[in-house]
CSV table of C-alpha atoms and ligand atoms in Angstrom, one decimal:
chain,number,residue,atom,x,y,z
A,1,MET,CA,105.0,122.4,106.7
A,2,HIS,CA,103.5,119.0,105.4
A,3,ARG,CA,102.9,118.9,101.7
A,4,ILE,CA,100.1,116.7,101.0
A,5,LEU,CA,98.5,115.2,97.5
A,6,LEU,CA,95.0,114.9,97.3
A,7,LEU,CA,93.9,112.8,94.3
A,8,MET,CA,90.1,113.9,93.1
A,9,ALA,CA,88.0,112.9,90.1
A,10,THR,CA,86.2,115.8,88.8
A,11,ARG,CA,83.2,114.0,89.6
A,12,THR,CA,83.7,113.6,93.3
A,13,TYR,CA,81.6,114.8,96.2
A,14,ARG,CA,84.4,114.9,98.5
A,15,SER,CA,86.1,117.9,97.2
A,16,ARG,CA,84.7,120.5,99.5
A,17,ALA,CA,85.2,118.4,102.7
A,18,PHE,CA,88.9,117.6,101.9
A,19,MET,CA,89.5,121.3,101.0
A,20,ARG,CA,88.1,122.7,103.9
A,21,ALA,CA,90.0,120.3,106.0
A,22,ALA,CA,93.1,120.9,104.4
A,23,ARG,CA,92.7,124.6,104.6
A,24,LYS,CA,92.2,124.0,108.5
A,25,LEU,CA,95.2,122.3,108.7
A,26,ASP,CA,98.7,124.0,108.3
A,27,ALA,CA,99.5,122.1,105.4
A,28,GLU,CA,100.4,122.8,101.6
A,29,VAL,CA,97.9,120.9,99.7
A,30,VAL,CA,98.4,120.1,96.0
A,31,VAL,CA,95.2,119.0,94.3
A,32,GLY,CA,95.6,116.1,91.3
A,33,SER,CA,92.8,115.8,89.3
A,34,GLU,CA,92.1,114.8,85.6
A,35,ARG,CA,90.9,118.0,84.4
A,36,ARG,CA,91.3,121.4,84.4
A,37,GLN,CA,87.8,122.6,85.8
A,38,ALA,CA,87.9,120.6,89.2
A,39,LEU,CA,91.2,121.8,89.7
A,40,ALA,CA,89.7,125.4,89.3
A,41,ARG,CA,87.2,124.7,91.7
A,42,ALA,CA,89.5,123.6,94.1
A,43,ARG,CA,91.0,127.3,94.1
A,44,SER,CA,93.5,127.1,97.1
A,45,GLY,CA,97.1,125.2,96.7
A,46,ASN,CA,99.0,124.0,93.7
A,47,THR,CA,97.2,121.9,91.2
A,48,ILE,CA,98.7,119.0,88.8
A,49,THR,CA,97.0,117.2,86.0
A,50,VAL,CA,96.8,113.3,86.7
A,51,ASN,CA,95.2,110.7,84.3
A,52,PHE,CA,93.4,108.4,86.8
A,53,ARG,CA,92.4,106.0,83.9
A,54,ARG,CA,96.3,105.0,83.0
A,55,PRO,CA,97.8,104.3,86.4
A,56,GLU,CA,101.3,104.4,84.9
A,57,ARG,CA,101.0,107.8,83.3
A,58,ALA,CA,99.3,109.1,86.4
A,59,ILE,CA,102.1,107.7,88.6
A,60,ALA,CA,104.7,109.6,86.0
A,61,GLN,CA,102.6,112.6,86.5
A,62,ILE,CA,102.7,112.3,90.3
A,63,THR,CA,106.3,111.5,90.2
A,64,GLU,CA,107.3,114.4,88.3
A,65,ALA,CA,105.5,116.8,90.8
A,66,ALA,CA,107.2,115.1,93.6
A,67,ASP,CA,110.8,115.5,91.7
A,68,GLU,CA,110.1,119.4,92.6
A,69,GLN,CA,108.8,119.0,96.0
A,70,PRO,CA,108.3,115.3,97.6
A,71,PHE,CA,104.9,114.6,99.2
A,72,ASP,CA,104.5,113.6,102.8
A,73,ALA,CA,101.0,112.0,102.0
A,74,ILE,CA,99.1,111.0,99.4
A,75,VAL,CA,95.5,110.9,99.8
A,76,GLY,CA,92.5,109.3,97.5
A,77,VAL,CA,89.7,110.8,98.4
A,78,ASP,CA,87.2,108.2,97.1
A,79,ASP,CA,86.8,105.0,95.3
A,80,ASP,CA,87.8,106.3,91.6
A,81,THR,CA,91.3,107.2,93.1
A,82,THR,CA,92.4,105.3,95.8
A,83,MET,CA,94.5,102.7,93.9
A,84,VAL,CA,96.4,105.6,91.9
A,85,ALA,CA,97.1,107.1,95.3
A,86,ALA,CA,98.6,103.6,96.4
A,87,MET,CA,100.2,103.0,93.6
A,88,ALA,CA,102.0,106.4,93.8
A,89,ALA,CA,102.7,106.0,97.4
A,90,GLU,CA,104.4,103.1,96.6
A,91,ALA,CA,106.5,104.5,93.9
A,92,LEU,CA,108.0,107.1,96.1
A,93,GLY,CA,107.9,105.6,99.3
A,94,VAL,CA,105.2,107.7,101.3
A,95,ARG,CA,103.5,105.6,104.1
A,96,HIS,CA,100.3,103.9,102.7
A,97,ASN,CA,98.1,100.9,102.7
A,98,SER,CA,99.9,98.6,100.0
A,99,VAL,CA,99.0,98.0,96.5
A,100,ALA,CA,97.9,94.5,97.2
A,101,ALA,CA,95.7,95.6,99.9
A,102,VAL,CA,93.6,98.6,98.0
A,103,ARG,CA,93.2,96.2,94.7
A,104,ALA,CA,91.4,93.9,97.0
A,105,THR,CA,88.9,96.5,98.2
A,106,ARG,CA,88.3,97.7,94.6
A,107,ASN,CA,88.0,93.8,93.6
A,108,LYS,CA,84.8,91.8,95.0
A,109,TYR,CA,86.2,88.6,93.8
A,110,VAL,CA,89.8,89.2,95.3
A,111,MET,CA,88.1,90.4,98.4
A,112,ARG,CA,85.8,87.5,98.9
A,113,GLN,CA,88.7,85.3,98.6
A,114,LEU,CA,90.8,87.0,100.9
A,115,LEU,CA,88.0,87.2,103.4
A,116,ALA,CA,87.4,83.4,102.7
A,117,SER,CA,90.8,82.3,103.1
A,118,ALA,CA,90.8,84.0,106.7
A,119,ALA,CA,87.5,82.7,107.8
A,120,VAL,CA,86.0,86.4,108.0
A,121,PRO,CA,82.1,85.9,107.7
A,122,SER,CA,81.0,87.0,104.4
A,123,PRO,CA,78.6,85.8,101.7
A,124,PRO,CA,79.6,82.3,99.7
A,125,PHE,CA,80.4,83.3,96.2
A,126,GLU,CA,80.9,82.4,92.7
A,127,LEU,CA,82.8,84.1,89.7
A,128,ALA,CA,80.8,83.9,86.4
A,129,SER,CA,82.4,84.8,82.9
A,130,LEU,CA,79.7,86.6,80.8
A,131,ASP,CA,80.9,84.9,77.9
A,132,ASP,CA,79.7,81.2,79.2
A,133,ASP,CA,75.8,80.3,79.1
A,134,LEU,CA,74.9,81.0,82.3
A,135,THR,CA,71.6,78.9,82.4
A,136,ASP,CA,73.4,76.0,84.3
A,137,LEU,CA,74.9,78.5,87.1
A,138,ALA,CA,70.9,79.7,87.0
A,139,PHE,CA,69.6,76.5,88.3
A,140,ARG,CA,72.3,75.5,90.5
A,141,THR,CA,73.0,78.5,92.4
A,142,PRO,CA,71.0,79.2,96.1
A,143,TYR,CA,68.3,81.4,96.2
A,144,PRO,CA,67.9,84.4,97.0
A,145,CYS,CA,71.3,85.6,95.6
A,146,VAL,CA,72.9,88.8,94.7
A,147,VAL,CA,74.1,89.3,91.0
A,148,LYS,CA,76.8,92.2,91.1
A,149,PRO,CA,79.8,93.7,88.9
A,150,VAL,CA,83.1,92.6,90.0
A,151,PHE,CA,84.4,96.5,90.2
A,152,LEU,CA,81.5,98.9,90.3
A,153,SER,CA,80.7,100.8,93.3
A,154,ALA,CA,77.8,102.7,94.7
A,155,SER,CA,75.5,99.6,94.4
A,156,ARG,CA,75.5,100.2,90.6
A,157,GLY,CA,74.3,96.9,89.0
A,158,VAL,CA,73.9,95.0,92.2
A,159,ILE,CA,70.6,93.2,91.9
A,160,ARG,CA,69.0,90.4,94.1
A,161,ALA,CA,67.3,87.6,92.3
A,162,ASP,CA,65.0,84.9,93.7
A,163,ASN,CA,64.7,82.5,90.9
A,164,PRO,CA,66.1,81.1,88.0
A,165,GLY,CA,64.7,83.7,86.0
A,166,GLY,CA,65.4,86.5,88.0
A,167,PHE,CA,68.6,85.5,88.0
A,168,LEU,CA,68.8,85.7,84.1
A,169,SER,CA,67.1,88.7,83.8
A,170,ALA,CA,69.6,90.2,86.6
A,171,VAL,CA,72.6,88.9,84.8
A,172,GLU,CA,71.4,90.8,81.3
A,173,ARG,CA,70.8,93.9,83.2
A,174,VAL,CA,74.4,94.4,84.7
A,175,ARG,CA,75.8,92.9,81.2
A,176,ALA,CA,74.2,96.1,79.7
A,177,ILE,CA,75.5,98.4,82.5
A,178,LEU,CA,79.0,96.7,81.6
A,179,GLN,CA,78.6,97.1,77.8
A,180,ASP,CA,78.8,101.0,78.2
A,181,PRO,CA,82.1,101.9,77.1
A,182,GLU,CA,83.3,104.1,79.7
A,183,VAL,CA,82.3,101.3,82.3
A,184,ALA,CA,83.7,98.4,79.9
A,185,ALA,CA,87.3,100.7,79.5
A,186,ALA,CA,87.5,101.1,83.5
A,187,GLY,CA,87.0,97.1,83.9
A,188,ALA,CA,88.8,95.8,81.4
A,189,GLU,CA,88.5,92.1,81.3
A,190,ASP,CA,86.5,92.5,85.0
A,191,ALA,CA,83.8,93.9,82.6
A,192,ARG,CA,83.3,90.3,81.3
A,193,ARG,CA,82.9,88.8,84.6
A,194,ILE,CA,80.2,88.9,87.1
A,195,MET,CA,80.0,87.8,91.2
A,196,VAL,CA,76.9,85.7,92.2
A,197,GLU,CA,76.9,85.8,96.0
A,198,GLY,CA,74.4,84.1,98.6
A,199,PHE,CA,72.3,86.7,100.1
A,200,ILE,CA,72.6,87.9,103.6
A,201,PRO,CA,69.5,88.5,105.2
A,202,GLY,CA,69.2,91.0,108.4
A,203,PRO,CA,69.6,94.4,109.1
A,204,GLU,CA,72.5,96.6,107.7
A,205,VAL,CA,75.1,98.9,109.2
A,206,ALA,CA,78.2,100.8,108.1
A,207,LEU,CA,81.1,101.4,110.1
A,208,GLU,CA,83.2,104.0,109.7
A,209,GLY,CA,86.8,103.6,110.9
A,210,ILE,CA,90.6,104.4,110.6
A,211,MET,CA,93.7,102.3,110.4
A,212,ILE,CA,96.4,103.5,112.7
A,213,GLY,CA,99.5,101.0,111.9
A,214,GLY,CA,97.3,97.9,111.3
A,215,ARG,CA,94.9,98.7,114.2
A,216,LEU,CA,91.0,99.7,113.5
A,217,LYS,CA,90.0,102.6,115.5
A,218,MET,CA,86.3,102.6,115.1
A,219,LEU,CA,85.0,106.2,114.9
A,220,ALA,CA,81.1,105.5,114.1
A,221,ILE,CA,78.5,103.1,113.6
A,222,PHE,CA,75.8,104.0,111.2
A,223,ASP,CA,72.5,102.0,111.1
A,224,LYS,CA,70.6,101.9,107.8
A,225,PRO,CA,67.2,102.0,109.2
A,226,ASP,CA,65.3,101.0,105.9
A,227,PRO,CA,65.3,97.5,104.6
A,228,LEU,CA,67.7,96.6,101.9
A,229,ASP,CA,66.1,93.7,100.6
A,230,GLY,CA,66.1,94.2,96.8
A,231,PRO,CA,66.2,93.8,94.4
A,232,TYR,CA,68.1,97.1,93.9
A,233,PHE,CA,70.0,98.1,97.2
A,234,GLU,CA,69.3,102.2,97.4
A,235,GLU,CA,71.4,103.7,100.3
A,236,THR,CA,68.9,106.3,101.9
A,237,ILE,CA,68.9,106.8,105.7
A,238,TYR,CA,72.3,106.5,107.9
A,239,VAL,CA,71.8,107.3,111.4
A,240,THR,CA,74.6,107.3,114.1
A,241,PRO,CA,75.3,105.8,117.2
A,242,SER,CA,73.8,102.4,116.3
A,243,ARG,CA,70.5,101.0,118.0
A,244,LEU,CA,72.3,97.6,118.0
A,245,PRO,CA,73.1,96.2,121.1
A,246,VAL,CA,76.5,96.6,122.6
A,247,GLU,CA,77.4,93.1,121.8
A,248,GLY,CA,76.3,93.4,118.3
A,249,GLN,CA,77.9,96.4,117.9
A,250,THR,CA,81.5,94.8,119.5
A,251,ARG,CA,81.0,91.9,116.6
A,252,VAL,CA,80.5,94.4,113.8
A,253,CYS,CA,83.8,96.2,114.9
A,254,ASP,CA,85.8,92.8,115.6
A,255,VAL,CA,84.6,91.4,112.1
A,256,THR,CA,85.7,94.8,110.6
A,257,ALA,CA,89.1,94.2,112.2
A,258,ARG,CA,89.3,91.3,111.0
A,259,ALA,CA,88.3,91.9,107.5
A,260,ALA,CA,90.8,94.6,107.3
A,261,ALA,CA,93.9,92.5,108.5
A,262,ALA,CA,92.6,90.0,106.0
A,263,LEU,CA,93.0,92.4,103.1
A,264,GLY,CA,96.2,93.6,104.9
A,265,LEU,CA,94.5,97.2,105.4
A,266,ARG,CA,96.9,99.2,107.6
A,267,GLU,CA,96.6,102.8,107.1
A,268,GLY,CA,94.0,105.4,106.7
A,269,PRO,CA,90.3,105.2,106.6
A,270,VAL,CA,87.9,102.2,106.2
A,271,HIS,CA,84.4,102.3,105.4
A,272,ALA,CA,82.7,98.9,106.2
A,273,GLU,CA,79.3,97.5,105.3
A,274,LEU,CA,78.2,94.7,107.7
A,275,ARG,CA,74.6,92.6,107.7
A,276,VAL,CA,74.4,91.4,111.7
A,277,ASN,CA,71.9,88.4,112.0
A,278,SER,CA,71.5,85.6,114.3
A,279,ASP,CA,74.5,83.7,112.6
A,280,GLY,CA,76.8,86.9,113.5
A,281,ALA,CA,78.0,89.9,111.6
A,282,TRP,CA,78.7,89.3,108.0
A,283,VAL,CA,81.2,91.7,105.7
A,284,ILE,CA,79.4,92.9,102.4
A,285,GLU,CA,82.2,95.0,101.7
A,286,ILE,CA,85.3,97.1,103.2
A,287,ALA,CA,86.7,99.9,101.3
A,288,ALA,CA,90.0,101.7,101.9
A,289,ARG,CA,88.1,105.3,102.1
A,290,SER,CA,85.9,107.2,104.0
A,291,ILE,CA,82.3,107.4,103.7
A,292,GLY,CA,81.1,108.4,100.6
A,293,GLY,CA,79.1,111.5,99.3
A,294,LEU,CA,78.6,114.5,101.4
A,295,CYS,CA,77.5,111.9,104.4
A,296,SER,CA,80.7,112.6,106.5
A,297,ASP,CA,79.2,116.0,107.3
A,298,THR,CA,77.2,113.7,110.1
A,299,LEU,CA,80.6,113.4,111.9
A,300,GLU,CA,82.8,115.7,114.0
A,301,PHE,CA,85.2,114.7,116.5
A,302,SER,CA,87.1,116.0,119.2
A,303,GLY,CA,87.5,120.0,119.1
A,304,GLY,CA,85.1,120.5,116.1
A,305,MET,CA,87.5,118.3,113.7
A,306,SER,CA,85.7,117.2,110.9
A,307,LEU,CA,86.8,113.5,109.4
A,308,GLU,CA,88.5,114.7,106.9
A,309,GLU,CA,91.1,116.4,109.1
A,310,MET,CA,91.6,113.3,110.8
A,311,ILE,CA,92.4,111.6,107.8
A,312,LEU,CA,94.9,114.3,106.7
A,313,LEU,CA,96.4,114.0,110.2
A,314,ASN,CA,96.7,110.7,110.0
A,315,ALA,CA,98.0,110.5,106.7
A,316,VAL,CA,101.2,112.9,107.4
A,317,GLY,CA,102.1,110.6,110.7
A,318,ALA,CA,100.2,112.5,113.4
A,319,ASP,CA,98.7,110.7,116.6
A,320,VAL,CA,94.8,110.7,115.9
A,321,SER,CA,94.5,107.7,118.4
A,322,ARG,CA,92.7,109.6,121.1
A,323,PHE,CA,89.9,111.7,119.1
A,324,GLU,CA,86.5,110.7,119.7
A,325,ARG,CA,83.3,111.4,117.9
A,326,GLU,CA,80.8,114.1,119.8
A,327,GLN,CA,78.1,112.3,121.4
A,328,GLN,CA,75.0,113.9,119.6
A,329,PRO,CA,73.0,111.5,117.6
A,330,SER,CA,73.0,112.4,114.0
A,331,GLY,CA,72.1,111.1,110.3
A,332,VAL,CA,72.0,111.8,106.7
A,333,MET,CA,69.3,110.8,103.9
A,334,MET,CA,70.8,110.1,100.7
A,335,LEU,CA,68.1,111.5,98.2
A,336,PRO,CA,67.3,108.7,96.1
A,337,ILE,CA,66.5,109.1,92.4
A,338,PRO,CA,62.8,107.7,92.0
A,339,ARG,CA,62.9,107.3,88.3
A,340,ALA,CA,64.9,108.2,85.0
A,341,GLY,CA,64.6,111.2,83.6
A,342,THR,CA,65.4,115.2,83.4
A,343,LEU,CA,65.1,116.8,86.9
A,344,HIS,CA,62.8,119.7,86.5
A,345,ALA,CA,62.2,121.3,89.8
A,346,VAL,CA,62.4,120.9,93.4
A,347,HIS,CA,59.4,121.5,95.6
A,348,GLY,CA,59.2,121.9,99.2
A,349,LEU,CA,63.0,122.7,99.8
A,350,GLU,CA,62.5,125.5,102.2
A,351,ASP,CA,59.8,123.5,104.0
A,352,ALA,CA,62.2,120.4,104.4
A,353,LYS,CA,65.1,122.7,105.5
A,354,ALA,CA,62.7,123.9,108.0
A,355,ALA,CA,61.5,120.8,109.4
A,356,PRO,CA,62.6,120.0,113.3
A,357,GLY,CA,65.5,118.6,113.6
A,358,ILE,CA,67.3,119.2,110.2
A,359,VAL,CA,70.5,121.0,109.9
A,360,ASP,CA,70.7,121.2,106.1
A,361,VAL,CA,69.4,119.9,102.9
A,362,THR,CA,71.7,119.7,99.6
A,363,VAL,CA,70.5,119.2,96.2
A,364,SER,CA,73.6,118.0,94.5
A,365,ILE,CA,71.9,117.3,91.0
A,366,PRO,CA,71.3,120.7,89.0
A,367,ILE,CA,68.1,121.7,87.6
A,368,GLY,CA,68.0,120.3,83.9
A,369,ALA,CA,70.3,117.3,84.6
A,370,GLN,CA,69.3,113.7,83.4
A,371,VAL,CA,68.4,111.2,86.5
A,372,VAL,CA,69.3,107.6,86.4
A,373,PRO,CA,68.2,105.3,89.2
A,374,LEU,CA,69.6,102.3,90.6
A,375,PRO,CA,71.0,100.1,89.4
A,376,GLU,CA,71.9,101.9,86.3
A,377,GLY,CA,73.0,105.0,88.4
A,378,ASN,CA,75.3,106.1,90.7
A,379,ARG,CA,74.3,109.6,91.9
A,380,TYR,CA,71.7,111.0,94.4
A,381,LEU,CA,69.5,113.7,94.2
A,382,GLY,CA,71.0,115.1,97.4
A,383,PHE,CA,71.8,115.0,101.0
A,384,MET,CA,69.8,115.8,104.1
A,385,PHE,CA,71.1,115.9,107.4
A,386,ALA,CA,69.5,116.0,110.8
A,387,ARG,CA,70.4,116.3,114.7
A,388,GLY,CA,68.4,115.2,117.7
A,389,GLU,CA,68.6,113.8,121.1
A,390,SER,CA,68.4,110.1,119.9
A,391,PRO,CA,68.8,108.1,117.1
A,392,GLU,CA,64.9,107.5,116.8
A,393,ARG,CA,64.4,111.4,116.5
A,394,VAL,CA,67.1,111.7,113.8
A,395,GLU,CA,65.4,108.9,111.7
A,396,ALA,CA,62.1,111.0,112.2
A,397,ALA,CA,62.8,114.2,111.2
A,398,LEU,CA,64.6,112.6,108.1
A,399,ARG,CA,61.5,110.9,107.0
A,400,ASP,CA,59.4,113.9,107.9
A,401,ALA,CA,61.6,116.5,106.2
A,402,HIS,CA,61.9,113.8,103.0
A,403,ARG,CA,58.1,113.8,102.7
A,404,ARG,CA,58.2,117.6,102.5
A,405,LEU,CA,60.1,117.6,99.3
A,406,THR,CA,58.9,116.7,96.0
A,407,PHE,CA,61.0,116.0,92.8
A,408,GLU,CA,59.7,116.9,89.3
A,409,ILE,CA,61.3,114.3,87.3
A,410,VAL,CA,59.9,114.6,83.4
B,501,ADP,P1,79.1,98.6,95.9
B,501,ADP,O1,80.6,98.7,96.3
B,501,ADP,O2,79.0,98.7,94.6
B,501,ADP,O3,78.4,99.3,96.9
B,501,ADP,P2,78.2,96.0,97.4
B,501,ADP,O4,78.6,94.7,97.2
B,501,ADP,O5,78.6,96.9,99.0
B,501,ADP,O6,78.7,96.7,95.7
B,501,ADP,O7,76.7,96.2,97.5
B,501,ADP,C1,75.9,96.9,97.6
B,501,ADP,C2,74.9,96.7,98.8
B,501,ADP,O8,74.0,95.6,98.3
B,501,ADP,C3,74.8,96.5,100.1
B,501,ADP,O9,75.4,97.8,100.8
B,501,ADP,C4,74.1,95.1,100.6
B,501,ADP,O10,72.9,96.3,100.9
B,501,ADP,C5,73.6,94.8,99.1
B,501,ADP,N1,74.5,93.6,99.2
B,501,ADP,C6,75.4,93.7,98.5
B,501,ADP,N2,75.8,91.9,98.5
B,501,ADP,C7,74.8,91.4,99.4
B,501,ADP,C8,74.8,90.0,99.7
B,501,ADP,N3,75.7,89.0,99.6
B,501,ADP,N4,73.6,89.7,100.7
B,501,ADP,C9,73.1,91.2,101.3
B,501,ADP,N5,73.2,92.2,100.8
B,501,ADP,C10,74.4,92.5,99.9
């Protein structure tokens, strides 16, 4: 029986899907998390405490557990834990992406440098220090541009600017996000830096894939039919299969494979965001993890297998190269937070669930909780899933169901 260490932070959206996958596979699962609450929720299997904030401590804790009984695989379920997973795997000699490759996915500056040196299409960029006077840069940088933190995720602090005034106010907004004590501690010197990138126009897609011995296996391409023109980049609807022409999809796959190779990603899930326009496919980002939130519920593979089952099988060395996504179009809508406040009530939930084509609606923020929209926030109100006979129908079902929902935020 394989023994798998699943690393998941308390706040992850991904525990349910990974725990369900682990139960379906004949594997012994150990959950590593930073606090006991998350461990209690995991319920099955063993648990260990892992301090994700202090990687050297985390590795010592994982090594101690491995000394008792070794792990066959170490899986970080999302951005919060992929680095520690790579470091622990390296320390214990477990098959995994290299630490350098995963580090490159977690640092937008390093990622852009590696993509540029491998001539993978990616936005022009410049690193700037928040300790400098950025007025010069404001007048010199080409517009539109995108200002973003170097190390955060979920579009947090990602802001488009169209002129020097917009640039300088975006910088102040990002500075404020980076001054949050928790963010500043996590970012260390990167919390004093920002990236300034050229804005790449055109529709955006997400590619979900898995690296098998250095080769990319494409699992799904999702269209993002809502325009992502800024100033903030809220994820809403994802629909697969993509409606891009075949040559566009081929280009997306090729460019993603080249991006993975440029960063040195060889094993496990990849999630890439690309823009497609008349100049080709451009890598906005590539991450060494699977799709975020609850969105993987849209995917199902040969024999009813979930994405997480595939990831765990791949992690223990099983051959997943022949598994294919089932054919039915499906999609998800991440329910955006329209404004800051306290979530008082959700109306129309049953009506939305009953809408044609809707599979499920999950509100993932409890009533009474504070909600923060982008660019400062990094959560969604919930997730809505649809299936249909065409991507158009799926998209229409999600929009219809969304109109039936009202979130009372006070
Ligand atoms: P995060 O890792 O926080 O999600 P990204 O760099 O992926 O940050 O940016 C989030 C979103 O912002 C992207 O999915 C895209 O829609 C938009 N975006 C970011 N950078 C650019 C860019 N240079 N050109 C166009 N859109 C961008």
